Coordinates of C-alpha atoms and ligand atoms in Angstrom, one line a residue:
Chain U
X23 CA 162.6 136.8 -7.7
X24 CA 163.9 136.5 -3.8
X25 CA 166.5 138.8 -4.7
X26 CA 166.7 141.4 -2.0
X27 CA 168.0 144.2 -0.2
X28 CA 166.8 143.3 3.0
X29 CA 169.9 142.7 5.4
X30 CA 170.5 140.7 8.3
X31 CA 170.2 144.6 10.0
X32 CA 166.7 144.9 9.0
X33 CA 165.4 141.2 9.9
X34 CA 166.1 142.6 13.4
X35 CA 164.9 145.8 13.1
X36 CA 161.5 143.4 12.4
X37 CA 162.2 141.4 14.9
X38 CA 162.4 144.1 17.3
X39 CA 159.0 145.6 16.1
X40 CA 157.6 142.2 16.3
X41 CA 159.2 142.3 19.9
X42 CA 157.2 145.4 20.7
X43 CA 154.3 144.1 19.3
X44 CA 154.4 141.2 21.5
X45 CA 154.9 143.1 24.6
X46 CA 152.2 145.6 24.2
X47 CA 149.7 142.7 23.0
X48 CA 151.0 140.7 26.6
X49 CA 150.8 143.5 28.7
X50 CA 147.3 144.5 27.8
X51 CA 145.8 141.0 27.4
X52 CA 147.1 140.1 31.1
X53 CA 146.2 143.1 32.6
X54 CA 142.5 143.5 30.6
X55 CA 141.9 140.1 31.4
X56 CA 142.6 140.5 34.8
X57 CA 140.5 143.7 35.1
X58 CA 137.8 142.0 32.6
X59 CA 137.3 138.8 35.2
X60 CA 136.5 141.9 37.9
X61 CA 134.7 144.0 36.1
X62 CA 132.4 140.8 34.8
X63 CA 132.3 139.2 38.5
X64 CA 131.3 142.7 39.5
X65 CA 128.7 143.2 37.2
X66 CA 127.5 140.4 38.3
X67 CA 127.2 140.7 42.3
X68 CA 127.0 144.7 42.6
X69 CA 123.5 146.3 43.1
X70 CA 122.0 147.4 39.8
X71 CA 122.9 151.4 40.3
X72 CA 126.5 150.4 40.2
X73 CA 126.4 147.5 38.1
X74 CA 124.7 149.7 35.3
X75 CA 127.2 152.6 35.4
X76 CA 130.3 150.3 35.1
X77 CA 128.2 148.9 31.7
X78 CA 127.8 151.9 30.7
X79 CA 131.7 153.0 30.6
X80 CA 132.6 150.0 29.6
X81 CA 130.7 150.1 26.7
X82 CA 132.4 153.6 25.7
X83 CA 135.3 151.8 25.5
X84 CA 133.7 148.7 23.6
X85 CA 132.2 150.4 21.2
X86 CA 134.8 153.7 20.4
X87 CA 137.4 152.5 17.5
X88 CA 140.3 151.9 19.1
X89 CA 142.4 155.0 17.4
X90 CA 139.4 157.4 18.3
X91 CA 140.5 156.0 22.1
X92 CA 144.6 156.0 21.5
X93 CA 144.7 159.0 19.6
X94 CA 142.8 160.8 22.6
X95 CA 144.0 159.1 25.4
X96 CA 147.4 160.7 24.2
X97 CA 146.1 163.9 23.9
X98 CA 144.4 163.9 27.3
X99 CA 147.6 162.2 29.1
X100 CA 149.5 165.4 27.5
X101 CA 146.8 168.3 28.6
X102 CA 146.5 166.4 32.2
X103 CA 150.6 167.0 32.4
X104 CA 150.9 163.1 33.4
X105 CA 153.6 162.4 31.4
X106 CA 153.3 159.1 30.1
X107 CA 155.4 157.1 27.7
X108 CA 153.2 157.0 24.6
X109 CA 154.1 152.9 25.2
X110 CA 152.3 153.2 28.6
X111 CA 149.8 155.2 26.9
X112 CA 148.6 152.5 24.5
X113 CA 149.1 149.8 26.8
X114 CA 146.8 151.2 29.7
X115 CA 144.1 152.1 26.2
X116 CA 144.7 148.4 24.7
X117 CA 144.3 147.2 28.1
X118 CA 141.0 149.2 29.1
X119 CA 139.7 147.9 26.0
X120 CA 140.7 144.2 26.2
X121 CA 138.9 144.4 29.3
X122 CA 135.7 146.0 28.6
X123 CA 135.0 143.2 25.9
X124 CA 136.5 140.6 28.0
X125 CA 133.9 141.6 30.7
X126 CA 131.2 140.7 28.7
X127 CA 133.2 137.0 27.6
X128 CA 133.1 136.4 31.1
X129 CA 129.5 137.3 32.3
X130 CA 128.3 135.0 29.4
X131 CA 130.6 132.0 30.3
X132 CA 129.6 132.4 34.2
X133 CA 125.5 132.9 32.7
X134 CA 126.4 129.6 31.2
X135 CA 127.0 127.8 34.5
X136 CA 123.4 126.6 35.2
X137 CA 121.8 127.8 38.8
X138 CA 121.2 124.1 40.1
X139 CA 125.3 123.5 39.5
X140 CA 125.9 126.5 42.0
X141 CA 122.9 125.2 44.1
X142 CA 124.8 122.0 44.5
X143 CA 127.9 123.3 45.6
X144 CA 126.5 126.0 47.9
X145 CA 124.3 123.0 49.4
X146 CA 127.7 121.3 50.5
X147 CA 128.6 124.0 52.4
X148 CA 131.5 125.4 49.6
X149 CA 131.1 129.5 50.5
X150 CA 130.6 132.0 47.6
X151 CA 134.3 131.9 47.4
X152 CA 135.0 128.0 47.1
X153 CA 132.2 127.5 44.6
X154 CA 133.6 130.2 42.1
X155 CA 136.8 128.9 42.3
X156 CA 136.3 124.9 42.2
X157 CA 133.1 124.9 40.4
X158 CA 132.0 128.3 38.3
X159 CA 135.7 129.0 36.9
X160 CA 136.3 125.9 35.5
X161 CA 133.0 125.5 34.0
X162 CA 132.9 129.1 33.0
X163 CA 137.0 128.6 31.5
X164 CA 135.5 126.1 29.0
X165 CA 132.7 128.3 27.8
X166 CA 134.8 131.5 27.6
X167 CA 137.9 130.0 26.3
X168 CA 137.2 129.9 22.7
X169 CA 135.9 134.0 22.5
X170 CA 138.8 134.7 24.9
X171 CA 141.6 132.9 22.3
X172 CA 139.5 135.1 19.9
X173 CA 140.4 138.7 21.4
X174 CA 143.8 137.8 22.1
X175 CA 144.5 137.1 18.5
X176 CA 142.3 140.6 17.5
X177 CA 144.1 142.7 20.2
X178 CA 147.3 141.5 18.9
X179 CA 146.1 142.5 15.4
X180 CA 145.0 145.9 16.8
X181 CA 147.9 146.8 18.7
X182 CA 149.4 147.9 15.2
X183 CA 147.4 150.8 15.7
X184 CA 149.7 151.9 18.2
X185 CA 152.1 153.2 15.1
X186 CA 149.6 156.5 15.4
X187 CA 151.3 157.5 19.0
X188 CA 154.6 156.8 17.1
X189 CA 155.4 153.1 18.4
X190 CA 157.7 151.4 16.5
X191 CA 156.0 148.0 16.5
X192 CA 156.1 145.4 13.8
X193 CA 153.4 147.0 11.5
X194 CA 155.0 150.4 11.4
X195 CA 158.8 148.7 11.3
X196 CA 157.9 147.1 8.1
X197 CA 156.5 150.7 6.9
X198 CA 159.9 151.9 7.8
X199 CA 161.4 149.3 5.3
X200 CA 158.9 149.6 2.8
X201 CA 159.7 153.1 2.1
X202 CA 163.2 152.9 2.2
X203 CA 163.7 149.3 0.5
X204 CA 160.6 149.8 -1.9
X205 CA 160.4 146.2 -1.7
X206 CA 156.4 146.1 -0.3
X207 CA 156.1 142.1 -1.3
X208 CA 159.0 140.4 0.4
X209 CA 158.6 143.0 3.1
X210 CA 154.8 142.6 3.9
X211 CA 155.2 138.7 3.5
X212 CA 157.7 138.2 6.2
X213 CA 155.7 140.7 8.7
X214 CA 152.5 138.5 8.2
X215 CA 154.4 135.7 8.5
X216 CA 155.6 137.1 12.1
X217 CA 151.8 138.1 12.6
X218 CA 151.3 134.5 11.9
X219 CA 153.8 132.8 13.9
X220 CA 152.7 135.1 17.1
X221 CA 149.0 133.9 16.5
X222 CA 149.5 130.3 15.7
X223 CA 150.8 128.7 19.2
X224 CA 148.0 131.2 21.1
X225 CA 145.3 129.6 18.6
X226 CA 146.3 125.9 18.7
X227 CA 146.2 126.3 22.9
X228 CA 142.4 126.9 22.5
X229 CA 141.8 123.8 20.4
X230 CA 144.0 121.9 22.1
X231 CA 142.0 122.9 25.2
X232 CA 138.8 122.4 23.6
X233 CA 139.6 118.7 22.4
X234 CA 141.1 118.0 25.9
X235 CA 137.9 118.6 27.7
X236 CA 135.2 117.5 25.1
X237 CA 137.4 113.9 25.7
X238 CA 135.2 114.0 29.5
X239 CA 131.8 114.9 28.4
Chain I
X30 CA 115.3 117.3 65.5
X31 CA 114.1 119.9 61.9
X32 CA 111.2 122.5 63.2
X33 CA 109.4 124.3 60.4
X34 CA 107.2 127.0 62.3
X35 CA 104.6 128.8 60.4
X36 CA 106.7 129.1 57.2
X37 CA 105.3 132.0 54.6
X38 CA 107.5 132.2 51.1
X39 CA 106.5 133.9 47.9
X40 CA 108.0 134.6 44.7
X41 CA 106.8 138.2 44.2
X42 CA 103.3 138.3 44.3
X43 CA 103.7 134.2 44.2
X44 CA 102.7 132.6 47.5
X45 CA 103.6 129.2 47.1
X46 CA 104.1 128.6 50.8
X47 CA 101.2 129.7 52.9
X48 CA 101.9 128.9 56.6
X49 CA 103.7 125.3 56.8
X50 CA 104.4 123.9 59.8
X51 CA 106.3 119.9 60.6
X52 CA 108.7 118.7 63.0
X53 CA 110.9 116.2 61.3
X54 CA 112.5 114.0 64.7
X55 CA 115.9 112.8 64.7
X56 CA 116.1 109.4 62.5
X57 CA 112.7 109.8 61.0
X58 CA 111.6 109.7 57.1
X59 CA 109.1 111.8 56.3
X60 CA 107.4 111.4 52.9
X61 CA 106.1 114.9 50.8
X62 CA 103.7 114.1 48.2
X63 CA 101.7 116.7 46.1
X64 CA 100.8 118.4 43.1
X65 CA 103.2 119.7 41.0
X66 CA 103.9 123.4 42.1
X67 CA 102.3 122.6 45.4
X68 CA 105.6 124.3 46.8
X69 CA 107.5 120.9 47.7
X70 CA 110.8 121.5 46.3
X71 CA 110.3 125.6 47.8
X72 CA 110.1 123.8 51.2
X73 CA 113.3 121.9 50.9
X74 CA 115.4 124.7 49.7
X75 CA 113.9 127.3 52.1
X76 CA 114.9 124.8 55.0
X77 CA 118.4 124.5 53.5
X78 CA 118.7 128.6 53.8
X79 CA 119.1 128.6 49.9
X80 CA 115.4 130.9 49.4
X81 CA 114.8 133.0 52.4
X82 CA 111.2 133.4 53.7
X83 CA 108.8 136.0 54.1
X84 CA 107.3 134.9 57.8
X85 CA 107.5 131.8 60.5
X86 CA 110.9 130.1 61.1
X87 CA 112.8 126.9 60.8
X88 CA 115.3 125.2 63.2
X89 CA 117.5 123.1 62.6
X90 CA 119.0 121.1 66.2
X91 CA 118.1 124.5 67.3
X92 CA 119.5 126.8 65.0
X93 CA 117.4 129.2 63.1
X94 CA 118.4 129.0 59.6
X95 CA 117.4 132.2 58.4
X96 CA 118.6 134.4 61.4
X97 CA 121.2 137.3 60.4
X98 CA 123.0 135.1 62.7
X99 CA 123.5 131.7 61.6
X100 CA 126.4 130.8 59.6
X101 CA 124.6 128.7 56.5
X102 CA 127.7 127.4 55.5
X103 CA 128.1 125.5 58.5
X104 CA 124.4 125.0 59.1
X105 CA 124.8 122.9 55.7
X106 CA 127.2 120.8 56.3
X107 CA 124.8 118.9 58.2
X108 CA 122.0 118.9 55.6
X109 CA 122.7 117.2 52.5
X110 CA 120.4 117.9 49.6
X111 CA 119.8 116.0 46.6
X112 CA 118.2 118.0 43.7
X113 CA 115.5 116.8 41.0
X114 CA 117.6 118.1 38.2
X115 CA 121.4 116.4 37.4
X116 CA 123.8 118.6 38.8
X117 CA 127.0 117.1 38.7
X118 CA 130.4 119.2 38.4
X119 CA 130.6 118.0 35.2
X120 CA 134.4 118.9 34.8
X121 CA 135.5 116.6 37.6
X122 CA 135.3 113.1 37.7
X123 CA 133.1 111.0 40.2
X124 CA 135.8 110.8 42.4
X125 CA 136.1 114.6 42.6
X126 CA 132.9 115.4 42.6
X127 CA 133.0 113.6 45.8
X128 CA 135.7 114.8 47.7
X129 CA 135.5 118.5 46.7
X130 CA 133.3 119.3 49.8
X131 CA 134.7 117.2 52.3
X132 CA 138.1 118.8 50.9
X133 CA 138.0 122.4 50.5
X134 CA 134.7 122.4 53.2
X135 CA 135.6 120.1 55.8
X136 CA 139.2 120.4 55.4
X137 CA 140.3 116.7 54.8
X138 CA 143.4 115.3 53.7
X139 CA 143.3 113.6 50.4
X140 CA 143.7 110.0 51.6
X141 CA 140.8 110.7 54.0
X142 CA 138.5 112.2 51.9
X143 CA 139.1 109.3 49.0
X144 CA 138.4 106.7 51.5
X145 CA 135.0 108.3 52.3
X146 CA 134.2 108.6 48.8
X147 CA 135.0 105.2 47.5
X148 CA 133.0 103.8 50.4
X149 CA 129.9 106.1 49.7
X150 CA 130.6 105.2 45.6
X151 CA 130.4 101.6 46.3
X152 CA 127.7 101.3 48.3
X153 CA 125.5 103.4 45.9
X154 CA 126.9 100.8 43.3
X155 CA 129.4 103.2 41.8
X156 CA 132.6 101.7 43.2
X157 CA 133.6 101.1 38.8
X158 CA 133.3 104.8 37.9
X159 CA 135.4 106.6 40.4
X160 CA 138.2 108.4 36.9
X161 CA 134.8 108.2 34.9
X162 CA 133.4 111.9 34.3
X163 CA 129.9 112.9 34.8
X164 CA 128.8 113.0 31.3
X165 CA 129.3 109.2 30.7
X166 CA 126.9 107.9 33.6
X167 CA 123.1 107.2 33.1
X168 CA 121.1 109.6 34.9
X169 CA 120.3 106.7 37.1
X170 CA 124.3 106.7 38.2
X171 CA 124.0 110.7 38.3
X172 CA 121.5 110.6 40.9
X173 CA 123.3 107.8 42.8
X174 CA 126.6 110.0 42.5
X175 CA 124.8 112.9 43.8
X176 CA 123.7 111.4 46.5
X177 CA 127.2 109.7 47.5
X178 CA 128.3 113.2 47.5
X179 CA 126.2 114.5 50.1
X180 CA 126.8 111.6 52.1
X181 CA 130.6 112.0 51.8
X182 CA 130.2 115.4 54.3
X183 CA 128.4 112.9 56.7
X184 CA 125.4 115.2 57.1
X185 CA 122.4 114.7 60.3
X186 CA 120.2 114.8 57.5
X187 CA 119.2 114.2 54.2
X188 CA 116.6 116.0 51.8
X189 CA 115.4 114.5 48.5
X190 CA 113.9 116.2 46.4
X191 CA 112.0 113.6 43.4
X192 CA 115.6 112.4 42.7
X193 CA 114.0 109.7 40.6
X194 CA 111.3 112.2 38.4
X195 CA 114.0 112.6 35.6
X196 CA 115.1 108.7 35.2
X197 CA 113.9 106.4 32.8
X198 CA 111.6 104.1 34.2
X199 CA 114.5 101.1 34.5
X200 CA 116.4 103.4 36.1
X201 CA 114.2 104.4 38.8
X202 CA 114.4 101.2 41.1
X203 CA 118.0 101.5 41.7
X204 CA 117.9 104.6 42.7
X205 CA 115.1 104.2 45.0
X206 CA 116.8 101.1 46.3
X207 CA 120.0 103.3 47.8
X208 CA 117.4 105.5 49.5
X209 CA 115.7 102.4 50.9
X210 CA 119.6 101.3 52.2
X211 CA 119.9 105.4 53.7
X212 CA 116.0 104.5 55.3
X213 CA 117.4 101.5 56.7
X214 CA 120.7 102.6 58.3
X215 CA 118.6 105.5 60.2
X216 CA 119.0 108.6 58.4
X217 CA 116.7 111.1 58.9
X218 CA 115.2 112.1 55.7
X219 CA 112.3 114.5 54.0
X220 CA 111.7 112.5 50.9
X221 CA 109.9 114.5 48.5
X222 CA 108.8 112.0 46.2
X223 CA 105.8 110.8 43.6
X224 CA 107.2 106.9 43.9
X225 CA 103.5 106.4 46.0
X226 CA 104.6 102.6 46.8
X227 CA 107.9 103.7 47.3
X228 CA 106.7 106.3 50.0
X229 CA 104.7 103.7 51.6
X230 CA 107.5 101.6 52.0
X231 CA 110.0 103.4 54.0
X232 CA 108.0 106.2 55.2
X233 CA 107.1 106.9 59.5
X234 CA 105.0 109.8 58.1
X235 CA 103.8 111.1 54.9
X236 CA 102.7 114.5 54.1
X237 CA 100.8 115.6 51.8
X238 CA 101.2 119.0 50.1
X239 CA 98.3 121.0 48.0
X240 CA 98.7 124.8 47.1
X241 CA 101.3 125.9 49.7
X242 CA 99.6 124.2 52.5
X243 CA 100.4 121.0 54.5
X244 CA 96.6 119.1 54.0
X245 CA 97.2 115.7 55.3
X246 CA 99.9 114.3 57.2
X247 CA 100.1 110.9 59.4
X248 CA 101.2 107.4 59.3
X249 CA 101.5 105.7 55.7
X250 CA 98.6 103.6 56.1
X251 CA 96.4 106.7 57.3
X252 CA 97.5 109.2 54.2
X253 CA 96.8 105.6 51.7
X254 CA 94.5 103.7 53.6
X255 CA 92.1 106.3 54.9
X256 CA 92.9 109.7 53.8
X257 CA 90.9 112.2 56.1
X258 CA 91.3 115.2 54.1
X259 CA 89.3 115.8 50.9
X260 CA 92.3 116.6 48.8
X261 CA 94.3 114.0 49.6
X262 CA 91.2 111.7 48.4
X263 CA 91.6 113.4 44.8
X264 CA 95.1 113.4 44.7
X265 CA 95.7 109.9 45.5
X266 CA 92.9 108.7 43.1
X267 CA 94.5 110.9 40.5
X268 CA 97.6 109.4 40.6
X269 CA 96.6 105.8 41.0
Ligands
ATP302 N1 112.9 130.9 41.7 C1 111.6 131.0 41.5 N2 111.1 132.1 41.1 C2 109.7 132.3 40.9 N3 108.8 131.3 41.1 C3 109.3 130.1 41.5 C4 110.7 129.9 41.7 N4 110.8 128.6 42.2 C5 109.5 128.1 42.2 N5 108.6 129.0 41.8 C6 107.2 128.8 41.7 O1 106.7 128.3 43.0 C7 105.7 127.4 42.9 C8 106.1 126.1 43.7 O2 107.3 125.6 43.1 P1 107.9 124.2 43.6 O3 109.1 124.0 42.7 O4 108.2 124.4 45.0 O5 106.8 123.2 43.4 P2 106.9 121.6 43.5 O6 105.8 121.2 44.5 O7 108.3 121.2 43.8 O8 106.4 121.1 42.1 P3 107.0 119.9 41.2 O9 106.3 118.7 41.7 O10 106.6 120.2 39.8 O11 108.5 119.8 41.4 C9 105.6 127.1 41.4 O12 104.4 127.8 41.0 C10 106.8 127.7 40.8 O13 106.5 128.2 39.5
MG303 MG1 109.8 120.2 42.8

């Protein structure tokens, strides 16, 4: 029954896909977390005109399927003359969106940091600066954490959509084999398998995490 | 010396301070009581430049808190504030709790700052839970942490707002007995409190509050003993 075709050849060509994969999924989620932790502080401190027009686009990009957003973003990148790989393409789309719903993780967790917290540590003199730092970002990290572990694993998921601006990542790799192999059970198994091993480390951080700091309450 | 001129605050259409004016001398206690909403707590945060006001002004040594001018940051580091809600960092122990300010505000080194804190910690009885976090002290030992912690920036003067209101009865006198210690070492204080023997106690003037507006204030025995103002009549025989 594990009789195959599959050579050591294509395990890399898998392994490269999954390589891409991976790079795409850690360029996007450090840069839209990064932008996402702006965008939500902003949101937050801005006066209302400014604060509501950032909402508003980034809700077009939180609520467009993501291939809608690729699939034009290509197109528009092309017309404009701008010249982008398509692998910068995704990544600056994947990114845009990672951080529009990563905005919204981190107004939440910094809503959950009660007023008489900040009071306290404005009251000692900390500036704006010092209590965000020492006192809202840790307390916000805890409440966050568990939605942020959540996108990670969903924009690694996603980022197989990338195949549409002709990526070869592990999703579309495997599609490569498929068709030429015709073997779509071995072949599928070991690509979720990659899926999983990606996923599994970034998911066990969180709990570990978790478990760490309920040990202090 | 703390000056509070003519102070005017509202919450919208809210007026819940309606021309308030006391001079709180250097080393004095001063005692707020009042109704609930009476604008107590309003006064104490307005004084620490945390609400703004609408009219009047407050110095404090001389500096107007709420000019353009005054750099609050610095201006608090002299008043420490102790909240009637819990409001530990709850993700740092005691110990940190304690140091963070005198750290990152004030600058000090980390033997400094721990020295400072472990003397504040034991005289408000806390010298066992300096690696303990937040979460596993009675709110009794909150309040006492809390108030270590503004002590640790060596302020000119504390404010106290009902630290006691949320404590278990038990848990009250131990609380109250660390403010009786601060009373008794000098510190100058505005003690907003309903403790009435308490007040009594440690007080060189008590104040008493009603809609926005300072009624009554005077000597302990004066504002107990022989309340001139109507109010102050009710609200002492309401609350015993
Ligand atoms: N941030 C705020 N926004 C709107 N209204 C407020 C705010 N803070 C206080 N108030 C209102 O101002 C009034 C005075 O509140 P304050 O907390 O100063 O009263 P208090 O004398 O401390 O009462 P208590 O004894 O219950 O603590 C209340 O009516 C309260 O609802
Ligand atoms: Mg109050």
């Amino acid at each position: 029954m594990l009789e195959t075709d599959l050579s050591l050849n294509d395990m890399m060509f898998l392994a490269r896909g999954a390589g891409v994969t991976l790079l795409i999924t850690a360029i996007s989620v450090a840069g839209g977390t990064l932008l996402g932790i702006i965008f939500g502080v902003a949101r937050m401190n801005l006066g209302r005109v400014v604060s509501g027009l950032l909402a508003v686009i980034l809700d077009v990009f939180r609520s467009v399927p993501l291939l809608i957003q690729l699939i034009l973003a290509n197109a528009f990148q092309a017309i404009a003359g701008l010249g982008l790989q398509p692998f910068t393409t995704a990544c600056v789309v994947l990114a845009l969106y990672t951080a529009a719903l990563c905005s919204e993780i981190v107004r939440g967790a910094i809503g959950a940091v009660p007023t008489t917290t900040r009071r306290a540590s404005r009251s000692l003199g900390m500036t704006w600066t010092q209590d965000m730092t020492y006192v809202v970002w840790p307390m916000a990290l805890r409440v966050g954490l568990p939605s942020w572990i959540g996108l990670v694993l969903s924009v690694l998921k996603d980022s197989a959509l990338v195949f549409w601006l002709g990526i070869i990542e592990l999703l579309r790799s495997s599609q490569i084999l498929i068709t030429r192999l015709q073997e779509p059970m071995t072949i599928l198994l070991i690509a979720g398998a990659i899926y999983f091993i990606i996923s599994f480390p970034i998911a066990r951080l969180g709990g570990h995490l978790e478990r760490k700091w309920r040990e202090n309450d | 010396m703390i000056e509070v001129e003519n102070v005017h605050k509202s919450f919208g259409a809210l007026e819940v301070l309606k021309g308030v004016t006391v001079t709180v001398e250097k080393g004095e206690v001063l005692s707020v009581i009042g109704g609930s909403g009476s604008g107590k707590s309003t006064l104490l945060t307005c004084i620490n430049g945390l609400e703004t006001i609408q009219k009047g002004r407050i110095l404090v040594d001389g500096t107007e808190v709420h000019a353009k001018t005054t750099d609050l940051n610095k201006l608090r580091r002299h008043l420490g504030i102790v909240f009637q809600q819990f409001n530990a960092f709850p993700h740092l122990t005691v110990m940190e709790n304690v140091t963070l300010a005198p750290r990152k505000v004030l600058g000090m080194g980390k033997t400094e700052a721990r020295d400072i804190a472990v003397q504040q910690l034991e005289n408000v009885g806390l010298g066992d839970k300096l690696d303990v976090y937040p979460g596993r002290l009675s709110g009794g030992q909150q309040q006492r942490m809390a108030i270590a912690r503004a002590l640790a920036m060596s302020p000119d003067y504390m404010l106290l707002d009902e630290v006691t209101s949320a404590l278990d009865p038990q848990l009250v006198g131990e609380v109250l007995d660390t403010l009786k210690m601060l009373a008794d070492k000098g510190m100058t204080m505005i003690v907003v409190t309903h403790e009435m023997k308490f007040a009594r106690q440690v007080s060189d003037r008590v104040a008493y509050f009603h809609k926005g507006i300072l009624a009554e204030i005077g000597p302990p025995e004066q504002i107990f003993d022989a309340p001139q103002n109507a109010e102050t009549k009710t609200f002492l025989s309401s609350v015993g």
